[in-house]
Coordinates of C-alpha atoms in Angstrom, one line a residue:
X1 CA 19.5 -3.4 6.7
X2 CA 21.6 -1.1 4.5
X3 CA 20.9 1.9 6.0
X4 CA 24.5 2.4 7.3
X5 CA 26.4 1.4 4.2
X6 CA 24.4 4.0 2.5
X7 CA 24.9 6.5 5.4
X8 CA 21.0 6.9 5.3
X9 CA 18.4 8.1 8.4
X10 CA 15.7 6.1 7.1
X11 CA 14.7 3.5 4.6
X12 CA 14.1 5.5 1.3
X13 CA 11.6 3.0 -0.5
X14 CA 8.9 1.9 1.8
X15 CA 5.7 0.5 0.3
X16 CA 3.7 2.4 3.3
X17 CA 2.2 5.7 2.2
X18 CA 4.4 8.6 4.3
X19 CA 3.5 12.2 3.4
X20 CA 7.3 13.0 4.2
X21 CA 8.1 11.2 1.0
X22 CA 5.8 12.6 -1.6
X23 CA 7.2 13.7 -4.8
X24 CA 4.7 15.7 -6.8
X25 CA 5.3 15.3 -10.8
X26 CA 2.9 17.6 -13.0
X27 CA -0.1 14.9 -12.3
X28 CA 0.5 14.2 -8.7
X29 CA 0.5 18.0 -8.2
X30 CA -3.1 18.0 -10.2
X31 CA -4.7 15.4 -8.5
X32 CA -3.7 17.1 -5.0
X33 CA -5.3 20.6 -6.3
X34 CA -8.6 18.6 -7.0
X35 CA -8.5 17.2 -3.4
X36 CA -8.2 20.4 -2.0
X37 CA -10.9 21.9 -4.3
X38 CA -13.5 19.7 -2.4
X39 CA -12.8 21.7 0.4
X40 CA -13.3 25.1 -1.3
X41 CA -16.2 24.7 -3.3
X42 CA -19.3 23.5 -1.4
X43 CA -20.8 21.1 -4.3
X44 CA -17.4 19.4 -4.0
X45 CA -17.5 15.6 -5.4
X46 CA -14.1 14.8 -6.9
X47 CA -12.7 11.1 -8.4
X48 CA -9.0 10.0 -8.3
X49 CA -8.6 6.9 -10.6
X50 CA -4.6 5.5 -11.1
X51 CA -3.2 2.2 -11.6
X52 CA -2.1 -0.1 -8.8
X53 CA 0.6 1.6 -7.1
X54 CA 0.4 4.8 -8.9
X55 CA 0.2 7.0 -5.4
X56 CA -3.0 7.2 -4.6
X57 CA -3.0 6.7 -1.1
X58 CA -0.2 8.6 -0.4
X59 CA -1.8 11.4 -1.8
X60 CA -4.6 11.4 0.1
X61 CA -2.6 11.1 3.4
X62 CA -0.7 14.1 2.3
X63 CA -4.0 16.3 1.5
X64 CA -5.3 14.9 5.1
X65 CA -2.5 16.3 6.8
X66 CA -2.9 19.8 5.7
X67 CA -6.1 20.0 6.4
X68 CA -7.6 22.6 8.3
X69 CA -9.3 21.9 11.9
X70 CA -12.8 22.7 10.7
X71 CA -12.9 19.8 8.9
X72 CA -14.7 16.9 10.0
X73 CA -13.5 13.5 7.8
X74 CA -14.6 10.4 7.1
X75 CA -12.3 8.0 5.5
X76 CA -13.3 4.5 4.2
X77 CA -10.9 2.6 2.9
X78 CA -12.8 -1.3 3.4
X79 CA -15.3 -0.8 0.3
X80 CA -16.3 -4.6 0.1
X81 CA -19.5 -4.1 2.2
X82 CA -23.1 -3.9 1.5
X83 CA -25.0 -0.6 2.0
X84 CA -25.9 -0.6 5.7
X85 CA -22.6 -1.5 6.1
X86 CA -21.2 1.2 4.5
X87 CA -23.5 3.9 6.2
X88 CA -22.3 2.1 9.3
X89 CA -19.0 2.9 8.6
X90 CA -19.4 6.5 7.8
X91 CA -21.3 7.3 10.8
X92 CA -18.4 5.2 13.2
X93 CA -16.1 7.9 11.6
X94 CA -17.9 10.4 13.0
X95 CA -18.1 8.9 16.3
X96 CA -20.9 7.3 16.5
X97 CA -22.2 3.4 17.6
X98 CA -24.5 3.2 14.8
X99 CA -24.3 -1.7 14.4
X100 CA -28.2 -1.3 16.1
X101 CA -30.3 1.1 13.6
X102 CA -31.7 0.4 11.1
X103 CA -31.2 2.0 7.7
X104 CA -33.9 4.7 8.0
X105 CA -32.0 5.3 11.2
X106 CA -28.8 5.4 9.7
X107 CA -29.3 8.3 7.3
X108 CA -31.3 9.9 9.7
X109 CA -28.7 10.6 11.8
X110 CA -26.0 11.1 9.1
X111 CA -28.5 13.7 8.2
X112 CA -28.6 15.3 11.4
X113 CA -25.1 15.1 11.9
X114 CA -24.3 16.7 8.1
X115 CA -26.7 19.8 9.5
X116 CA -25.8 20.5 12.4
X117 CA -21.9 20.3 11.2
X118 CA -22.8 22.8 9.0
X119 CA -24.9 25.1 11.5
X120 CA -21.3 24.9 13.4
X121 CA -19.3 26.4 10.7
X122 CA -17.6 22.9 10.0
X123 CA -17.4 21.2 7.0
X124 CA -17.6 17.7 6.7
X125 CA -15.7 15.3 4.0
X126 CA -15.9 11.9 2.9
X127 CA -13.1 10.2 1.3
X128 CA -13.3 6.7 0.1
X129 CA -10.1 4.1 -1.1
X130 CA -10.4 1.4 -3.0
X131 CA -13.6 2.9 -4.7
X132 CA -13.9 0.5 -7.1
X133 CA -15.0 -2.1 -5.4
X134 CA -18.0 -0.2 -4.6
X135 CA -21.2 -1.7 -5.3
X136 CA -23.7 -0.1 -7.6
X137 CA -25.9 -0.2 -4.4
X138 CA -23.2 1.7 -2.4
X139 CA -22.7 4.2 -4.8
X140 CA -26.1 5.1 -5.0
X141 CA -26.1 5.4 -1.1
X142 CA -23.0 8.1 -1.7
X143 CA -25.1 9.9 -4.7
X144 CA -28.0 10.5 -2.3
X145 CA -25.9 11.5 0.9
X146 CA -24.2 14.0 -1.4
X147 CA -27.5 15.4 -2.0
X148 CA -28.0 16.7 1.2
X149 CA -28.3 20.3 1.1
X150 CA -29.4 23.4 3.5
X151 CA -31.2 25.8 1.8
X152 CA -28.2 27.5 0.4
X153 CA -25.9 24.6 -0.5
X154 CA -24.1 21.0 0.2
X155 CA -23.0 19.9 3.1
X156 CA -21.0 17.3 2.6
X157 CA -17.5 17.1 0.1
X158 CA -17.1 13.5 -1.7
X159 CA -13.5 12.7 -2.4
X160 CA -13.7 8.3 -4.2
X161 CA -10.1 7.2 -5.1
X162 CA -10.0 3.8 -7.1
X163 CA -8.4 1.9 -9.6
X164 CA -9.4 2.6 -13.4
X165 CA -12.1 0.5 -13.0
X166 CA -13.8 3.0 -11.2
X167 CA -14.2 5.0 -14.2
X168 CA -15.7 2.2 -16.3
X169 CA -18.1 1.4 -13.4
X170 CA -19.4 5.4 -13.1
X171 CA -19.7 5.5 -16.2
X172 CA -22.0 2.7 -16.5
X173 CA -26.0 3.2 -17.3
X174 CA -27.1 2.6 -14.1
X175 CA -25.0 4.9 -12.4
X176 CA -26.0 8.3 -14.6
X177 CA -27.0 10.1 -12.2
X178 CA -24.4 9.9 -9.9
X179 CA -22.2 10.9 -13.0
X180 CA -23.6 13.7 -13.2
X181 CA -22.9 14.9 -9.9
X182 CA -18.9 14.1 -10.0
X183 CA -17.5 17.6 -10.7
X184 CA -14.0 16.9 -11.2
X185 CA -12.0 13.6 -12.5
X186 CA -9.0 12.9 -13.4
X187 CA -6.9 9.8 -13.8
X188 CA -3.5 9.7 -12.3
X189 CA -0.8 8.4 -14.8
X190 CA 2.9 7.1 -14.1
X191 CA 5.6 9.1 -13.8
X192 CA 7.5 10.1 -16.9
X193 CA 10.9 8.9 -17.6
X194 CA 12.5 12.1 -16.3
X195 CA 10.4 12.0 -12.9
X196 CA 11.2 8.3 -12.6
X197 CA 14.7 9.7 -11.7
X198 CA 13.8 13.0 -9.9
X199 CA 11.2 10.5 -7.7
X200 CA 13.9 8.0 -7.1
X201 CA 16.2 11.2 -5.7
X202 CA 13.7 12.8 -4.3
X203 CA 13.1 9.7 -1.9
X204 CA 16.9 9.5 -1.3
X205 CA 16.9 13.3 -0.4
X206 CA 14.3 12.8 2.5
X207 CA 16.1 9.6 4.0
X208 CA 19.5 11.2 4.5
X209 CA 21.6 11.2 1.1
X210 CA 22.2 14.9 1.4
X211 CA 23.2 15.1 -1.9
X212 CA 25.1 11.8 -2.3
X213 CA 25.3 10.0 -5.6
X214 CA 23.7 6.5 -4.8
X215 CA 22.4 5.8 -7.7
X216 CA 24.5 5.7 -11.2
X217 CA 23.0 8.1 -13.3
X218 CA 22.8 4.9 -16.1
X219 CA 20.5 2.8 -13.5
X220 CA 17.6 5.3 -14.1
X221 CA 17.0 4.1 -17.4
X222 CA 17.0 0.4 -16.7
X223 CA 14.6 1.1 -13.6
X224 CA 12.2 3.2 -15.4
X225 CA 11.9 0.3 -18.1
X226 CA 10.8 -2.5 -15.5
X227 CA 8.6 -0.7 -13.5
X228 CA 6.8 2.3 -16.0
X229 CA 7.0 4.6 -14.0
X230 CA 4.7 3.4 -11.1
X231 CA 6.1 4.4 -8.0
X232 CA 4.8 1.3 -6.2
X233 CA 6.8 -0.8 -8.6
X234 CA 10.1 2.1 -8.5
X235 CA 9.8 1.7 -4.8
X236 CA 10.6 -2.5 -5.0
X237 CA 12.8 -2.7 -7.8
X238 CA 15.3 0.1 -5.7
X239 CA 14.9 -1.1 -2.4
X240 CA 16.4 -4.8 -4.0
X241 CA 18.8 -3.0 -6.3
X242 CA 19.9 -1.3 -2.8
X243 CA 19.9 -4.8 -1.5
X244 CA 22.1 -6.1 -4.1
X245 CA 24.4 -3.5 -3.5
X246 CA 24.4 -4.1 0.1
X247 CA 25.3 -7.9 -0.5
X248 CA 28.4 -6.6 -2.7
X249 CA 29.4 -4.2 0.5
X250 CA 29.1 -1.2 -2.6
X251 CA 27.5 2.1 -1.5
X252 CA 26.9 3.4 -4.8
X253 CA 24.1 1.0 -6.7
X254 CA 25.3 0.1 -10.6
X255 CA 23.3 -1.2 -13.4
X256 CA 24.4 -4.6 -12.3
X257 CA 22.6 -4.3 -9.0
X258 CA 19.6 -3.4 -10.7
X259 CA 19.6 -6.4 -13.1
X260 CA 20.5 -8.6 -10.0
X261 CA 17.4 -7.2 -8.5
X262 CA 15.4 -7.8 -11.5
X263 CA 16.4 -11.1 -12.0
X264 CA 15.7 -11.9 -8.4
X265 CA 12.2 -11.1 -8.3
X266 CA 11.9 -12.1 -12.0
X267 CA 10.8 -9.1 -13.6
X268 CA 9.6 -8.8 -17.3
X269 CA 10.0 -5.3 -19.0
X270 CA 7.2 -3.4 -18.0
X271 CA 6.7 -2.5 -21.6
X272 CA 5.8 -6.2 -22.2
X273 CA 3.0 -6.4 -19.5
X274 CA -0.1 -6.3 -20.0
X275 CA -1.5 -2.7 -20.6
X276 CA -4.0 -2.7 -17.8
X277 CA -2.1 -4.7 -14.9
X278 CA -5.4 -7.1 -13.6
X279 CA -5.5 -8.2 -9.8
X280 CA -5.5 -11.9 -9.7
X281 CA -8.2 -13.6 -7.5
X282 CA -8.6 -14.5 -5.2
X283 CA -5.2 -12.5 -3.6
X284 CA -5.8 -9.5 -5.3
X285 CA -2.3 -9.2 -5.8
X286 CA -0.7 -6.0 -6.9
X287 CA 2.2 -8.1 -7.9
X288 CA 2.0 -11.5 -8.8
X289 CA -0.3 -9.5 -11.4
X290 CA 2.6 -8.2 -13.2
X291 CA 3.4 -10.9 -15.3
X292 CA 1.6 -13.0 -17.6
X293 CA -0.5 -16.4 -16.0
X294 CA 1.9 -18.0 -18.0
X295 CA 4.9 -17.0 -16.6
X296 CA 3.3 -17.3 -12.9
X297 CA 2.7 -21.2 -13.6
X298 CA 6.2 -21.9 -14.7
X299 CA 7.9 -20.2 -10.8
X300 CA 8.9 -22.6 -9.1
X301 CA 7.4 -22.8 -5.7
X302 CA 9.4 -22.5 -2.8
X303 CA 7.2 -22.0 0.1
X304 CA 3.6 -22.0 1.4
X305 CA 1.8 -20.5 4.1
X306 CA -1.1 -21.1 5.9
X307 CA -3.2 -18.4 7.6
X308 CA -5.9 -18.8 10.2
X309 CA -7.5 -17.2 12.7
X310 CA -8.9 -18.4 15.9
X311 CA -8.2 -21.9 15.4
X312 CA -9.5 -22.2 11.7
X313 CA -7.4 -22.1 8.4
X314 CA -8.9 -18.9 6.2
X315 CA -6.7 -19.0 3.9
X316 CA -3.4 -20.9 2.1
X317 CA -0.9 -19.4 -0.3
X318 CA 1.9 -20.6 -2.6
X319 CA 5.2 -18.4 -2.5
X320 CA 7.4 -18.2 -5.4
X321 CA 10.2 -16.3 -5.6
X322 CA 9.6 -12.5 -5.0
X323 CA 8.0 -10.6 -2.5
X324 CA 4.5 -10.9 -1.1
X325 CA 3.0 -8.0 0.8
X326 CA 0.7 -8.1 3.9
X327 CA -2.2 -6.3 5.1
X328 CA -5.4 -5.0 5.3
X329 CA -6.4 -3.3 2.1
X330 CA -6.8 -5.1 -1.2
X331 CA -3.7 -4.0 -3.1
X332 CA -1.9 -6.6 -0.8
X333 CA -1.0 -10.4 -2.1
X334 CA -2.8 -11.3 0.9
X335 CA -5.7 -8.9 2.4
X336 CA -6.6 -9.8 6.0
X337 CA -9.5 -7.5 7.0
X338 CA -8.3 -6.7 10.9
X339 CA -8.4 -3.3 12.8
X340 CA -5.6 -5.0 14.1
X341 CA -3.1 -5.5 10.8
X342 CA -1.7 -2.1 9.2
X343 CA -2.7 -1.3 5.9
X344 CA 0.5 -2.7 4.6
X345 CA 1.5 -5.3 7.5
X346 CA 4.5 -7.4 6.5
X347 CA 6.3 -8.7 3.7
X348 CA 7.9 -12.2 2.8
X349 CA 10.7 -12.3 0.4
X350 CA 11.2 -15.3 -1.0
X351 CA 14.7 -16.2 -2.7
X352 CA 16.4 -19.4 -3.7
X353 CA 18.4 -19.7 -0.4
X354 CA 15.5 -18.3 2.3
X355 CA 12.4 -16.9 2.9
X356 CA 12.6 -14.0 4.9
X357 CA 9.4 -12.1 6.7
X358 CA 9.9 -8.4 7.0
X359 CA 7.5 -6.3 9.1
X360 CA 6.8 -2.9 7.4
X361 CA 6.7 -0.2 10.0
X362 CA 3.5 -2.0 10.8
X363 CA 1.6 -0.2 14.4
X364 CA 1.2 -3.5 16.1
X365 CA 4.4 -5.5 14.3
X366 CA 4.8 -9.3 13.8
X367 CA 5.7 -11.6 16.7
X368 CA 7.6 -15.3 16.6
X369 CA 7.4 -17.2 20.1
X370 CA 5.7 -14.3 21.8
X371 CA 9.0 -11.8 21.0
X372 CA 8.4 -8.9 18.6
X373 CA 10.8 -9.2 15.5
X374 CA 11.3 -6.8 12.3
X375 CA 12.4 -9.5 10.3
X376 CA 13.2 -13.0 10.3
X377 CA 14.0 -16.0 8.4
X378 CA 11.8 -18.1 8.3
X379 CA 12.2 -21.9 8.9
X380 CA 9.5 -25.2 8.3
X381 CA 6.8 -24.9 10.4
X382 CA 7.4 -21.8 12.1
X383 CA 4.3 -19.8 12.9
X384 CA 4.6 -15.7 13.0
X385 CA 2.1 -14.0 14.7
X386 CA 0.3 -11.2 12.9
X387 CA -2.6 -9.2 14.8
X388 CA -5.0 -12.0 15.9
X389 CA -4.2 -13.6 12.8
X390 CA -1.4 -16.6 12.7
X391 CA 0.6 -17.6 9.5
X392 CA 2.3 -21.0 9.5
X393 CA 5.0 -21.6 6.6
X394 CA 5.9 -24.8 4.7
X395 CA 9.4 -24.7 3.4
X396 CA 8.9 -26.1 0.0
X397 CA 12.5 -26.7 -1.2
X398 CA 13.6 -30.6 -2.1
X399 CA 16.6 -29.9 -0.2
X400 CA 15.6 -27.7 3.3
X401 CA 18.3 -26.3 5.5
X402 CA 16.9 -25.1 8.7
X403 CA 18.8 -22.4 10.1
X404 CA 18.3 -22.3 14.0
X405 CA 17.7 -19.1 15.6
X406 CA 19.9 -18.3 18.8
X407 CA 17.3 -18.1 21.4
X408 CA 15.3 -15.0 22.1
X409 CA 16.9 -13.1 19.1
X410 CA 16.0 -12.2 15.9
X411 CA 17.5 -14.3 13.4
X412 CA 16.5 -12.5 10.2
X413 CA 19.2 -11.4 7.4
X414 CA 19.1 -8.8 4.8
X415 CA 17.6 -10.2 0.9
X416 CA 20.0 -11.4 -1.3
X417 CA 22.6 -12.5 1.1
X418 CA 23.1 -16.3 2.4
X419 CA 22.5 -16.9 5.9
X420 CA 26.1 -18.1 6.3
X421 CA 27.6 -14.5 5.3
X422 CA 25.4 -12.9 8.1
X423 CA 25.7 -14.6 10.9
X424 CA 28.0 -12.9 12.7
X425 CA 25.8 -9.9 12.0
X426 CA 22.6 -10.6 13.3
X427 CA 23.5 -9.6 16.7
X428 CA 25.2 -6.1 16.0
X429 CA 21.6 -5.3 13.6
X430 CA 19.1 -6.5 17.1
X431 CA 21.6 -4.3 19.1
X432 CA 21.3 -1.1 16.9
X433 CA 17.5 -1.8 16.6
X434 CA 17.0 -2.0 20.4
X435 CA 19.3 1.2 20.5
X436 CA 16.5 2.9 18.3

């Protein structure tokens, strides 16, 4: 990668959500304080809501990690389950084997569990992701359980993080009394213009830059108008802008980086997106969403894959040029719901010369023949191994070049740079990786 021309520790613009790299702008610094006031006040119920992208996650990974030892946590982050299923979940968080009872079983023992947690001097929270996917049937599951009380108060803290949907769905009429119980919300917004930059620096700061200028102050501007301010979207456009640079052997990343980025994943201003960016079924894309339907039918497709499971195809995609994320939650271009795929797997970068798959500091990686790789190009017909899950791509190009891996190496190349130009390379980047 670049991380030497840029005399960097580690890759500053990760889609994964790392604590170490939080910035807290006015409204990320909010949203944490309303985390941590579940913990403080005992009739703690408290909703997140932010776009796609907007930090969510990483807040709540943050507030985990500076959590006392007292408290007992639940997190739930696959919300496309029916009630039993949900309870079910809850109470393996808490360590138990609960797939045989039956519902008035289930909440019996959550109850028992919630009071004698208490009894202990523990307190006990439940945090759920992706909250807007919720049923109205699971939500009313979470308004009783956080009516279970001692005789003096709660017992258990409610923490639901969602898209803005969430809102729209709590506020509904069949959901009033659960409403009524929420005691704080508030929606998390993008960054301003000014924390655009500060975010990007702040990023840069924690991977190694020590100060370095590697950004031109002028790119700021230009970044913060493709992407409004959502750090998801910051996070893409500079790690290709880096990319650009990286093809141009410059360490310092110009405004003509960042249009060569935005033209490579071809961006629209952000400006001229819809307000509200919609998930497209059935991918639930974070980012083929960004543009119009329009626009999406006129990319040209390049590549396809083909993902199955145990012998049987579950699911095909198209891949135009851009990058299409991995994983196990539903912000992903592809979700595959697996314990064993990270909650943001891989990535497949698609340009007009290659098609490149990327693992993304995954826990159990991606594998091609049986030999772990972090990144690879990817050629007809090869199949990566992902979890128990296996993808097969289809180069889609009239005109196909198959570049031939040397054997038992890894064969990817950096975005944005021809196969041809890298060559030489590949073996000096397996030999620093194995070095790591």
């Amino acid at each position: 990668m670049y991380l030497e021309l840029f005399k960097l520790q580690e890759l500053p613009f990760r889609l994964t959500p790392d604590p170490a790299f939080l910035y807290l702008s006015k409204h990320h610094a909010r949203a944490k304080a309303y985390m941590e006031s579940t913990i403080w006040f005992t009739d703690g119920f408290v909703v997140i809501t932010g776009e796609i992208g907007s930090g969510k996650t990483t807040l709540i990974e943050t507030f985990l990690k500076e959590l006392e030892k007292d408290v007992v946590v639940a997190q739930i982050n696959q919300t496309q389950v029916s009630a039993i299923e949900f309870l079910q979940s809850v109470l393996v968080q808490f360590g138990f084997q609960p797939f045989k009872m039956k519902k008035a079983e289930l909440l019996s023992t959550l109850n028992d569990f919630l009071v004698e947690q208490y009894a202990s001097g523990r307190r006990v929270l439940l945090i759920v992701d992706e909250a807007q996917n919720l049923s109205n049937k699971v939500l009313e599951e979470i308004r009783l359980l956080s009516g279970i009380e001692t005789t003096k108060e709660k017992v258990l803290r409610i923490i639901l993080a969602g898209q803005p949907e969430l809102n729209d769905k709590l506020n509904s009429q069949g959901l009033v009394q659960l409403a009524q119980r929420i005691r704080l919300r508030f929606h998390l917004t993008p960054l301003s213009r000014n924390d655009t930059a500060s975010y990007i620096q702040h990023r840069l700061e924690v991977a190694g830059s020590q100060g370095r200028e590697i950004f031109q102050p002028d790119t700021f501007a230009m970044i913060y108008r493709y992407t409004g301010g959502i750090p998801r979207l910051v996070n893409s456009l500079c790690d290709t802008s880096m990319m650009a640079a990286f093809a141009q052997d410059r360490d310092i990343v110009s405004v003509a980086d960042v249009a060569a980025a935005v033209e490579e994943m071809q961006w629209i201003e952000y400006a001229e997106r819809s307000v509200k960016l919609q998930v497209l079924a059935p991918q639930g894309s974070s980012y083929a969403s960004h543009a119009s339907d329009a626009t999406s039918e006129r990319r040209q497709i390049l590549g396809r894959i083909l993902v199955g499971v145990n012998g049987a195809t579950i699911a095909e995609r198209e891949l135009p040029v851009g990058r299409f994320v991995i994983g196990r939650t539903s912000d992903n271009d592809l979700q595959i719901d697996s314990k064993f795929i990270s909650r943001h797997h891989a990535q497949i970068v698609t340009t007009a010369q290659s098609c490149v798959i990327e693992d993304l500091n995954s826990t159990n990686g991606i594998n091609v023949r049986a030999k772990r790789v972090r990144r690879r190009i990817l050629n007809d017909g090869d199949v990566v191994q992902i979890g128990q899950h296996e993808i097969m791509y289809f180069d889609e190009r009239l005109s196909r070049t198959r570049v031939l891996p040397n054997e038992g190496e890894d064969d990817a190349v950096p975005m944005l740079r021809s196969a041809a130009a890298v060559d030489s390379e590949d073996d000096d980047e397996d030999a620093e990786a194995h070095g790591h």
